[in-house]
Amino acid sequence: MHTTGGLMDNQAPNNNYNNGNYNGGNNYNGGNNNYNNGNNGNNNNNNGDKKNNHNGQMILSFIMVTLVALFFISFFASRFSQMSSKETTYSDFLKQLEHNNIKTVEFGNYEIDYTLVEDKAAYKITYYTGMVNDPDLIKTLKESKTSEGNPIEISATVPDNTSTWLLNILSFVIPLVILWILFGMLMKKMGGGAMGVGKTTAKVYVEKTTGVTFKDVAGQDEAKESLQEVVDFLHNPKKYRDIGAKLPKGALLVGPPGTGKTLLAKAVAGEAGVPFFSLAGSDFVEMFVGVGASRVRDLFEDGKKNAPCIIFIDEIDAVARRRGTGMGGGHDEREQTLNQLLVEMDGFGVNEGIIVMAATNRVDILDPAILRPGRFDRKVVVGRPDVKGRKEILEVHSRNKKLGDDVDLETVARTTAGFAGADLENLMNEAAINAAAHNRQFISRKDIEQAFIKIGIGKEKKSRLISDEEKRITAYHEAGHAILFHELKDVGPVHTISIIPTGTGAAGYTMPLPGKDEMFNTKGKMLQNIIVSLGGRIAEELVFDDVTTGASQDIKQATQTARAMVTQYGFSDKLGLVNYGSDDDEVFIGRDLAHTKSYGENVASLIDAEVKDIIDDCYNKAKEIIVKHRRVLDDCAKLLIEKEKITGEEFDALFEA
């Protein structure tokens, strides 16, 4: 999908996502079977010590909480005492008595407590002063009255050291007891451990609650077939044991995001009818050292209690990345967690009946030790579906939706080349939302097209005001792309052409309709893609004798394709069958931190020259085609200015006129 606007040139998802990405991992095990032998023994020997440390951490946590609680109780008790009582001198006491401002007087063992009539504070303040040998004080108090004319209330406390001591003790003990009860409830709710951080956070499902079977998974027949054997093993373990087959330790689901890896794992659990423990790789990672390893141990302990069962770790690359980068040494939290996972999967302990399933879209950064047989015995590739698979997925996601008579799911499947299962689900959901928003009872073909545009390049901004000149430039730009799509057999035909601006900043777009899915690219098709990318720029040059920034993304895309042809795929006669590509992936922990070119400046110059020659040659071919069909270019632009959006049938009719 080509868009125009200077900033955007979005395309449909690339259906070549998997080309060459996964085969490179076939040699992970070569020479690495003993990678972690030393670590396994150490981890097993330390299991008892780690459990003791775990108990020690709990005791230490209780002691720390107690000390903190005592501190706060003492602090707040003292603050409250200071707020509710105030020390005065005996002279002040007599002065208040002289002014008839004293309301009550209480004689204690060593002090005189009194309250005032004029005390307007929000809470009652008791004043106290030292006991003075004044024999006339009682007589004076009896003769005195308050400012309200009432006699002063006189009282005295009965000395009782036992009750005072007991009251002081209870004032500390009762809050502590309440605190201990609340703390115990919190520990129970969080699952124990040092504030629960050492307990697993895995969600447990059984057959009734997963609600997913293989019938709910479409477009992944090969993956389902590989996992069906695991289900059969869980159902009939004796059949396999009798012939000497061992239960697979684990299955690694590999594929791009949204292809249904998690759904497949749930389907396996649903088909087998066994408990299903689900959690993400990031759930093991905490700021406390040793917590991840503790959670791994706890997870497998729960698994043993519920065996046979399935443990599913989503995004396992968060915890199982390649070790030995020198970052954090060999004892950082992530590596300890990985070591414990390796021990649990293939250590001295027996995990009979536990199948570990994991999912990742970055198998290239996983540690080789976890990929060898005995840990993950099976690597199941869950790729993007083909046309047949996409149609099946669309049928699954259309079960509870009302489709109009004009909706052809096979056509939708052809249009959505490169879409994963999650993309197709989102497409049908957006179409349903669009139909409901327009008060329609059925999902129409128009709703699906609108949803496709919204997902791919953003919602159309029909309210946006653009000048006639800008509209004319965009029309010719998209017409240039469309002509090349029509004339080049490997990249067309045209499905829709639009000059309506979108929310992503694109001024228009040209949407092709792929005739079929292809497993890999060819040199000819890549050249044709470059030719199509340059069509908009050439149309601007021919018509306006000037160019705009609208082709910036087209040029970027053409350059990337040409450079890949030269440096990665060996499509250059001058440079030969040599891979000059650099590792352009992001830097991940566990990979090389510095990337260097494997060739000199002379080769770099040759690469740049060859890339330019490819683009120049494609430019000349594209210009030749557009000049040949100049009448169609003008007619298409005129029709776009008039209607703003035309179909592939309307565009094809221009060639027959």
PDB file of C-alpha atoms in Angstrom, residues 111-355:
ATOM      1  CA  GLU A 111       0.758  16.592  89.893  1.00  0.00           C
ATOM      2  CA  ILE A 112      -2.424  18.653  89.685  1.00  0.00           C
ATOM      3  CA  ASP A 113      -4.496  18.288  86.498  1.00  0.00           C
ATOM      4  CA  TYR A 114      -7.067  20.949  85.591  1.00  0.00           C
ATOM      5  CA  THR A 115      -9.240  22.108  82.714  1.00  0.00           C
ATOM      6  CA  LEU A 116     -10.383  25.594  81.740  1.00  0.00           C
ATOM      7  CA  VAL A 117     -13.838  27.021  81.120  1.00  0.00           C
ATOM      8  CA  GLU A 118     -12.712  29.134  78.156  1.00  0.00           C
ATOM      9  CA  ASP A 119     -10.961  26.275  76.344  1.00  0.00           C
ATOM     10  CA  LYS A 120     -12.370  26.484  72.789  1.00  0.00           C
ATOM     11  CA  ALA A 121     -10.031  23.877  71.195  1.00  0.00           C
ATOM     12  CA  ALA A 122     -11.407  21.129  68.977  1.00  0.00           C
ATOM     13  CA  TYR A 123     -10.290  18.557  71.543  1.00  0.00           C
ATOM     14  CA  LYS A 124     -10.090  18.814  75.340  1.00  0.00           C
ATOM     15  CA  ILE A 125      -6.715  19.970  76.693  1.00  0.00           C
ATOM     16  CA  THR A 126      -5.696  19.000  80.224  1.00  0.00           C
ATOM     17  CA  TYR A 127      -3.229  21.299  81.953  1.00  0.00           C
ATOM     18  CA  TYR A 128      -0.961  19.991  84.680  1.00  0.00           C
ATOM     19  CA  THR A 129       1.431  21.474  87.227  1.00  0.00           C
ATOM     20  CA  GLY A 130       3.593  20.131  90.005  1.00  0.00           C
ATOM     21  CA  MET A 131       2.263  19.343  93.463  1.00  0.00           C
ATOM     22  CA  VAL A 132       3.048  22.170  95.981  1.00  0.00           C
ATOM     23  CA  ASN A 133       2.620  22.055  99.747  1.00  0.00           C
ATOM     24  CA  ASP A 134      -0.265  24.536  99.996  1.00  0.00           C
ATOM     25  CA  PRO A 135      -2.618  23.702 102.919  1.00  0.00           C
ATOM     26  CA  ASP A 136      -5.099  26.443 101.936  1.00  0.00           C
ATOM     27  CA  LEU A 137      -5.564  25.180  98.352  1.00  0.00           C
ATOM     28  CA  ILE A 138      -8.512  22.876  99.069  1.00  0.00           C
ATOM     29  CA  LYS A 139     -10.333  25.610 101.022  1.00  0.00           C
ATOM     30  CA  THR A 140      -9.718  28.093  98.191  1.00  0.00           C
ATOM     31  CA  LEU A 141     -11.049  25.654  95.599  1.00  0.00           C
ATOM     32  CA  LYS A 142     -14.195  25.010  97.597  1.00  0.00           C
ATOM     33  CA  GLU A 143     -14.889  28.739  97.950  1.00  0.00           C
ATOM     34  CA  SER A 144     -14.128  29.537  94.306  1.00  0.00           C
ATOM     35  CA  LYS A 145     -16.574  29.260  91.448  1.00  0.00           C
ATOM     36  CA  THR A 146     -16.306  29.199  87.669  1.00  0.00           C
ATOM     37  CA  SER A 147     -17.073  32.207  85.510  1.00  0.00           C
ATOM     38  CA  GLU A 148     -20.443  30.599  84.839  1.00  0.00           C
ATOM     39  CA  GLY A 149     -21.220  30.563  88.593  1.00  0.00           C
ATOM     40  CA  ASN A 150     -20.795  26.785  88.979  1.00  0.00           C
ATOM     41  CA  PRO A 151     -18.628  25.238  91.697  1.00  0.00           C
ATOM     42  CA  ILE A 152     -15.289  23.754  90.641  1.00  0.00           C
ATOM     43  CA  GLU A 153     -15.305  19.961  90.285  1.00  0.00           C
ATOM     44  CA  ILE A 154     -12.634  18.519  92.588  1.00  0.00           C
ATOM     45  CA  SER A 155     -11.396  14.902  92.304  1.00  0.00           C
ATOM     46  CA  ALA A 156      -8.383  12.759  93.061  1.00  0.00           C
ATOM     47  CA  THR A 157      -6.935   9.573  91.495  1.00  0.00           C
ATOM     48  CA  VAL A 158      -6.547   6.410  93.563  1.00  0.00           C
ATOM     49  CA  PRO A 159      -2.934   5.184  93.365  1.00  0.00           C
ATOM     50  CA  ASP A 160      -2.802   1.886  91.404  1.00  0.00           C
ATOM     51  CA  ASN A 161       0.543   1.090  89.873  1.00  0.00           C
ATOM     52  CA  THR A 162      -0.665  -2.265  88.541  1.00  0.00           C
ATOM     53  CA  SER A 163      -3.462  -0.796  86.426  1.00  0.00           C
ATOM     54  CA  THR A 164      -1.172   1.888  85.050  1.00  0.00           C
ATOM     55  CA  TRP A 165       1.433  -0.664  84.094  1.00  0.00           C
ATOM     56  CA  LEU A 166      -1.170  -2.926  82.548  1.00  0.00           C
ATOM     57  CA  LEU A 167      -2.684  -0.031  80.604  1.00  0.00           C
ATOM     58  CA  ASN A 168       0.702   0.919  79.191  1.00  0.00           C
ATOM     59  CA  ILE A 169       1.368  -2.647  78.143  1.00  0.00           C
ATOM     60  CA  LEU A 170      -2.021  -3.061  76.505  1.00  0.00           C
ATOM     61  CA  SER A 171      -1.646   0.226  74.630  1.00  0.00           C
ATOM     62  CA  PHE A 172       1.277  -1.371  72.798  1.00  0.00           C
ATOM     63  CA  VAL A 173       0.158  -4.997  72.650  1.00  0.00           C
ATOM     64  CA  ILE A 174      -3.341  -4.468  71.238  1.00  0.00           C
ATOM     65  CA  PRO A 175      -2.171  -2.481  68.175  1.00  0.00           C
ATOM     66  CA  LEU A 176       0.565  -5.057  67.601  1.00  0.00           C
ATOM     67  CA  VAL A 177      -1.926  -7.915  67.713  1.00  0.00           C
ATOM     68  CA  ILE A 178      -4.160  -6.132  65.228  1.00  0.00           C
ATOM     69  CA  LEU A 179      -1.149  -5.427  63.022  1.00  0.00           C
ATOM     70  CA  TRP A 180      -0.017  -9.076  63.141  1.00  0.00           C
ATOM     71  CA  ILE A 181      -3.512 -10.248  62.156  1.00  0.00           C
ATOM     72  CA  LEU A 182      -3.625  -7.844  59.206  1.00  0.00           C
ATOM     73  CA  PHE A 183      -0.102  -8.809  58.188  1.00  0.00           C
ATOM     74  CA  GLY A 184      -0.968 -12.506  58.308  1.00  0.00           C
ATOM     75  CA  MET A 185      -4.048 -11.934  56.144  1.00  0.00           C
ATOM     76  CA  LEU A 186      -1.940  -9.959  53.679  1.00  0.00           C
ATOM     77  CA  MET A 187       0.701 -12.695  53.541  1.00  0.00           C
ATOM     78  CA  LYS A 188      -1.969 -15.332  52.929  1.00  0.00           C
ATOM     79  CA  LYS A 189      -3.554 -13.244  50.159  1.00  0.00           C
ATOM     80  CA  MET A 190      -0.217 -12.589  48.459  1.00  0.00           C
ATOM     81  CA  GLY A 191       0.791 -16.211  48.643  1.00  0.00           C
ATOM     82  CA  GLY A 192       3.394 -16.128  51.397  1.00  0.00           C
ATOM     83  CA  GLY A 193       7.110 -15.539  50.995  1.00  0.00           C
ATOM     84  CA  ALA A 194       8.830 -12.292  51.773  1.00  0.00           C
ATOM     85  CA  MET A 195       5.784 -10.129  51.106  1.00  0.00           C
ATOM     86  CA  GLY A 196       4.776 -12.718  48.524  1.00  0.00           C
ATOM     87  CA  VAL A 197       7.527 -11.799  46.086  1.00  0.00           C
ATOM     88  CA  GLY A 198       8.892 -15.324  46.068  1.00  0.00           C
ATOM     89  CA  LYS A 199       5.617 -17.015  45.183  1.00  0.00           C
ATOM     90  CA  THR A 200       4.523 -17.692  41.655  1.00  0.00           C
ATOM     91  CA  THR A 201       1.937 -15.407  40.084  1.00  0.00           C
ATOM     92  CA  ALA A 202       0.820 -18.007  37.567  1.00  0.00           C
ATOM     93  CA  LYS A 203      -2.841 -18.165  36.651  1.00  0.00           C
ATOM     94  CA  VAL A 204      -4.253 -21.670  36.823  1.00  0.00           C
ATOM     95  CA  TYR A 205      -6.830 -22.808  34.309  1.00  0.00           C
ATOM     96  CA  VAL A 206      -8.564 -26.108  33.836  1.00  0.00           C
ATOM     97  CA  GLU A 207     -10.544 -27.429  30.904  1.00  0.00           C
ATOM     98  CA  LYS A 208     -13.763 -25.647  31.833  1.00  0.00           C
ATOM     99  CA  THR A 209     -12.191 -22.222  32.296  1.00  0.00           C
ATOM    100  CA  THR A 210      -9.829 -22.093  29.307  1.00  0.00           C
ATOM    101  CA  GLY A 211     -12.742 -22.568  26.954  1.00  0.00           C
ATOM    102  CA  VAL A 212     -10.362 -23.005  24.005  1.00  0.00           C
ATOM    103  CA  THR A 213      -9.896 -26.093  21.824  1.00  0.00           C
ATOM    104  CA  PHE A 214      -8.278 -26.758  18.468  1.00  0.00           C
ATOM    105  CA  LYS A 215     -11.589 -25.841  16.816  1.00  0.00           C
ATOM    106  CA  ASP A 216     -10.976 -22.243  17.905  1.00  0.00           C
ATOM    107  CA  VAL A 217      -7.555 -22.166  16.238  1.00  0.00           C
ATOM    108  CA  ALA A 218      -7.601 -21.684  12.485  1.00  0.00           C
ATOM    109  CA  GLY A 219      -4.933 -21.210   9.857  1.00  0.00           C
ATOM    110  CA  GLN A 220      -2.271 -23.157  11.763  1.00  0.00           C
ATOM    111  CA  ASP A 221      -2.817 -26.757  10.658  1.00  0.00           C
ATOM    112  CA  GLU A 222       0.852 -27.786  10.849  1.00  0.00           C
ATOM    113  CA  ALA A 223       1.302 -26.315  14.315  1.00  0.00           C
ATOM    114  CA  LYS A 224      -1.862 -28.040  15.560  1.00  0.00           C
ATOM    115  CA  GLU A 225      -0.642 -31.337  14.132  1.00  0.00           C
ATOM    116  CA  SER A 226       2.655 -31.049  16.020  1.00  0.00           C
ATOM    117  CA  LEU A 227       0.884 -30.247  19.279  1.00  0.00           C
ATOM    118  CA  GLN A 228      -1.791 -32.902  18.794  1.00  0.00           C
ATOM    119  CA  GLU A 229       0.823 -35.532  19.631  1.00  0.00           C
ATOM    120  CA  VAL A 230       1.448 -33.810  22.952  1.00  0.00           C
ATOM    121  CA  VAL A 231      -2.276 -33.922  23.694  1.00  0.00           C
ATOM    122  CA  ASP A 232      -2.414 -37.594  22.784  1.00  0.00           C
ATOM    123  CA  PHE A 233       0.565 -38.241  25.061  1.00  0.00           C
ATOM    124  CA  LEU A 234      -1.251 -36.611  27.965  1.00  0.00           C
ATOM    125  CA  HIS A 235      -4.368 -38.670  27.234  1.00  0.00           C
ATOM    126  CA  ASN A 236      -2.612 -42.007  26.678  1.00  0.00           C
ATOM    127  CA  PRO A 237       0.824 -41.917  28.324  1.00  0.00           C
ATOM    128  CA  LYS A 238       0.932 -45.703  28.678  1.00  0.00           C
ATOM    129  CA  LYS A 239       0.772 -46.238  24.897  1.00  0.00           C
ATOM    130  CA  TYR A 240       3.962 -44.276  24.450  1.00  0.00           C
ATOM    131  CA  ARG A 241       5.769 -45.644  27.508  1.00  0.00           C
ATOM    132  CA  ASP A 242       5.153 -49.218  26.371  1.00  0.00           C
ATOM    133  CA  ILE A 243       7.083 -48.574  23.187  1.00  0.00           C
ATOM    134  CA  GLY A 244       9.858 -46.736  25.026  1.00  0.00           C
ATOM    135  CA  ALA A 245       8.922 -43.153  24.118  1.00  0.00           C
ATOM    136  CA  LYS A 246       9.497 -40.421  26.659  1.00  0.00           C
ATOM    137  CA  LEU A 247       7.130 -37.556  27.350  1.00  0.00           C
ATOM    138  CA  PRO A 248       8.385 -34.372  25.671  1.00  0.00           C
ATOM    139  CA  LYS A 249       9.842 -31.949  28.176  1.00  0.00           C
ATOM    140  CA  GLY A 250       8.768 -28.821  26.374  1.00  0.00           C
ATOM    141  CA  ALA A 251       7.487 -27.195  23.192  1.00  0.00           C
ATOM    142  CA  LEU A 252       8.674 -23.793  22.008  1.00  0.00           C
ATOM    143  CA  LEU A 253       6.180 -21.819  19.921  1.00  0.00           C
ATOM    144  CA  VAL A 254       8.050 -19.475  17.592  1.00  0.00           C
ATOM    145  CA  GLY A 255       6.494 -16.837  15.393  1.00  0.00           C
ATOM    146  CA  PRO A 256       5.643 -13.172  14.855  1.00  0.00           C
ATOM    147  CA  PRO A 257       3.352 -11.362  17.311  1.00  0.00           C
ATOM    148  CA  GLY A 258      -0.350 -12.043  16.961  1.00  0.00           C
ATOM    149  CA  THR A 259      -0.100 -15.367  15.129  1.00  0.00           C
ATOM    150  CA  GLY A 260      -1.852 -17.331  17.891  1.00  0.00           C
ATOM    151  CA  LYS A 261       0.932 -18.804  20.018  1.00  0.00           C
ATOM    152  CA  THR A 262      -0.860 -18.233  23.326  1.00  0.00           C
ATOM    153  CA  LEU A 263      -4.132 -19.422  21.814  1.00  0.00           C
ATOM    154  CA  LEU A 264      -2.475 -22.672  20.705  1.00  0.00           C
ATOM    155  CA  ALA A 265      -1.112 -23.291  24.202  1.00  0.00           C
ATOM    156  CA  LYS A 266      -4.558 -22.805  25.724  1.00  0.00           C
ATOM    157  CA  ALA A 267      -6.028 -25.090  23.085  1.00  0.00           C
ATOM    158  CA  VAL A 268      -3.581 -27.840  24.040  1.00  0.00           C
ATOM    159  CA  ALA A 269      -4.641 -27.546  27.685  1.00  0.00           C
ATOM    160  CA  GLY A 270      -8.303 -27.464  26.702  1.00  0.00           C
ATOM    161  CA  GLU A 271      -7.963 -30.557  24.517  1.00  0.00           C
ATOM    162  CA  ALA A 272      -5.979 -32.481  27.118  1.00  0.00           C
ATOM    163  CA  GLY A 273      -8.223 -31.460  30.020  1.00  0.00           C
ATOM    164  CA  VAL A 274      -5.274 -30.874  32.337  1.00  0.00           C
ATOM    165  CA  PRO A 275      -4.400 -27.913  34.578  1.00  0.00           C
ATOM    166  CA  PHE A 276      -2.844 -25.033  32.676  1.00  0.00           C
ATOM    167  CA  PHE A 277      -0.414 -22.673  34.411  1.00  0.00           C
ATOM    168  CA  SER A 278      -0.005 -19.441  32.489  1.00  0.00           C
ATOM    169  CA  LEU A 279       2.368 -16.565  33.164  1.00  0.00           C
ATOM    170  CA  ALA A 280       4.676 -14.170  31.319  1.00  0.00           C
ATOM    171  CA  GLY A 281       8.457 -14.261  31.337  1.00  0.00           C
ATOM    172  CA  SER A 282       8.527 -10.796  32.885  1.00  0.00           C
ATOM    173  CA  ASP A 283       6.675 -12.156  35.949  1.00  0.00           C
ATOM    174  CA  PHE A 284       9.908 -13.833  37.053  1.00  0.00           C
ATOM    175  CA  VAL A 285      11.929 -10.642  36.981  1.00  0.00           C
ATOM    176  CA  GLU A 286      11.968  -8.560  40.165  1.00  0.00           C
ATOM    177  CA  MET A 287      14.240  -6.022  41.766  1.00  0.00           C
ATOM    178  CA  PHE A 288      15.101  -8.491  44.552  1.00  0.00           C
ATOM    179  CA  VAL A 289      17.898 -10.928  43.799  1.00  0.00           C
ATOM    180  CA  GLY A 290      16.795 -14.544  43.987  1.00  0.00           C
ATOM    181  CA  VAL A 291      13.071 -13.839  43.662  1.00  0.00           C
ATOM    182  CA  GLY A 292      12.887 -15.079  40.060  1.00  0.00           C
ATOM    183  CA  ALA A 293      14.587 -18.373  40.914  1.00  0.00           C
ATOM    184  CA  SER A 294      12.267 -18.789  43.895  1.00  0.00           C
ATOM    185  CA  ARG A 295       9.236 -18.256  41.686  1.00  0.00           C
ATOM    186  CA  VAL A 296      10.495 -20.849  39.214  1.00  0.00           C
ATOM    187  CA  ARG A 297      10.891 -23.413  42.016  1.00  0.00           C
ATOM    188  CA  ASP A 298       7.472 -22.590  43.382  1.00  0.00           C
ATOM    189  CA  LEU A 299       5.891 -22.842  39.928  1.00  0.00           C
ATOM    190  CA  PHE A 300       7.275 -26.308  39.309  1.00  0.00           C
ATOM    191  CA  GLU A 301       6.334 -27.427  42.820  1.00  0.00           C
ATOM    192  CA  ASP A 302       2.736 -26.456  42.072  1.00  0.00           C
ATOM    193  CA  GLY A 303       3.041 -28.247  38.745  1.00  0.00           C
ATOM    194  CA  LYS A 304       4.175 -31.465  40.436  1.00  0.00           C
ATOM    195  CA  LYS A 305       1.149 -31.332  42.736  1.00  0.00           C
ATOM    196  CA  ASN A 306      -1.187 -31.019  39.743  1.00  0.00           C
ATOM    197  CA  ALA A 307       0.614 -33.341  37.319  1.00  0.00           C
ATOM    198  CA  PRO A 308      -0.060 -34.061  34.537  1.00  0.00           C
ATOM    199  CA  CYS A 309      -0.224 -30.392  33.645  1.00  0.00           C
ATOM    200  CA  ILE A 310       1.017 -27.748  31.235  1.00  0.00           C
ATOM    201  CA  ILE A 311       3.157 -24.776  32.247  1.00  0.00           C
ATOM    202  CA  PHE A 312       3.025 -21.981  29.682  1.00  0.00           C
ATOM    203  CA  ILE A 313       5.553 -19.126  29.753  1.00  0.00           C
ATOM    204  CA  ASP A 314       4.675 -16.321  27.364  1.00  0.00           C
ATOM    205  CA  GLU A 315       7.451 -14.069  26.030  1.00  0.00           C
ATOM    206  CA  ILE A 316      10.132 -16.348  27.442  1.00  0.00           C
ATOM    207  CA  ASP A 317      12.844 -14.164  25.881  1.00  0.00           C
ATOM    208  CA  ALA A 318      12.365 -11.776  28.825  1.00  0.00           C
ATOM    209  CA  VAL A 319      14.040 -14.293  31.125  1.00  0.00           C
ATOM    210  CA  ALA A 320      15.885 -16.719  28.820  1.00  0.00           C
ATOM    211  CA  ARG A 321      18.145 -14.412  26.847  1.00  0.00           C
ATOM    212  CA  ARG A 322      21.686 -15.405  26.019  1.00  0.00           C
ATOM    213  CA  ARG A 323      24.066 -15.269  28.999  1.00  0.00           C
ATOM    214  CA  GLY A 324      27.633 -14.094  29.286  1.00  0.00           C
ATOM    215  CA  THR A 325      27.545 -10.489  28.062  1.00  0.00           C
ATOM    216  CA  GLY A 326      29.532  -9.204  31.023  1.00  0.00           C
ATOM    217  CA  MET A 327      26.649  -6.981  32.088  1.00  0.00           C
ATOM    218  CA  GLY A 328      25.874  -7.608  35.727  1.00  0.00           C
ATOM    219  CA  GLY A 329      28.392 -10.457  35.929  1.00  0.00           C
ATOM    220  CA  GLY A 330      27.266 -14.057  36.023  1.00  0.00           C
ATOM    221  CA  HIS A 331      25.045 -13.746  39.071  1.00  0.00           C
ATOM    222  CA  ASP A 332      22.489 -11.116  38.146  1.00  0.00           C
ATOM    223  CA  GLU A 333      18.812 -11.780  38.750  1.00  0.00           C
ATOM    224  CA  ARG A 334      17.953 -12.749  35.180  1.00  0.00           C
ATOM    225  CA  GLU A 335      20.740 -15.304  34.886  1.00  0.00           C
ATOM    226  CA  GLN A 336      19.886 -16.880  38.237  1.00  0.00           C
ATOM    227  CA  THR A 337      16.295 -17.247  37.091  1.00  0.00           C
ATOM    228  CA  LEU A 338      17.388 -18.822  33.810  1.00  0.00           C
ATOM    229  CA  ASN A 339      19.734 -21.228  35.600  1.00  0.00           C
ATOM    230  CA  GLN A 340      16.917 -22.349  37.873  1.00  0.00           C
ATOM    231  CA  LEU A 341      14.615 -22.823  34.885  1.00  0.00           C
ATOM    232  CA  LEU A 342      17.248 -24.985  33.187  1.00  0.00           C
ATOM    233  CA  VAL A 343      17.607 -27.099  36.324  1.00  0.00           C
ATOM    234  CA  GLU A 344      13.861 -27.584  36.710  1.00  0.00           C
ATOM    235  CA  MET A 345      13.408 -28.579  33.065  1.00  0.00           C
ATOM    236  CA  ASP A 346      16.339 -30.988  32.851  1.00  0.00           C
ATOM    237  CA  GLY A 347      17.984 -31.389  36.234  1.00  0.00           C
ATOM    238  CA  PHE A 348      18.371 -34.279  38.612  1.00  0.00           C
ATOM    239  CA  GLY A 349      14.816 -33.894  39.798  1.00  0.00           C
ATOM    240  CA  VAL A 350      11.967 -35.691  38.070  1.00  0.00           C
ATOM    241  CA  ASN A 351       9.150 -33.590  36.661  1.00  0.00           C
ATOM    242  CA  GLU A 352       7.064 -36.445  35.343  1.00  0.00           C
ATOM    243  CA  GLY A 353       3.875 -35.288  33.688  1.00  0.00           C
ATOM    244  CA  ILE A 354       4.877 -31.599  33.418  1.00  0.00           C
ATOM    245  CA  ILE A 355       5.051 -30.200  29.894  1.00  0.00           C
TER     246      ILE A 355
END
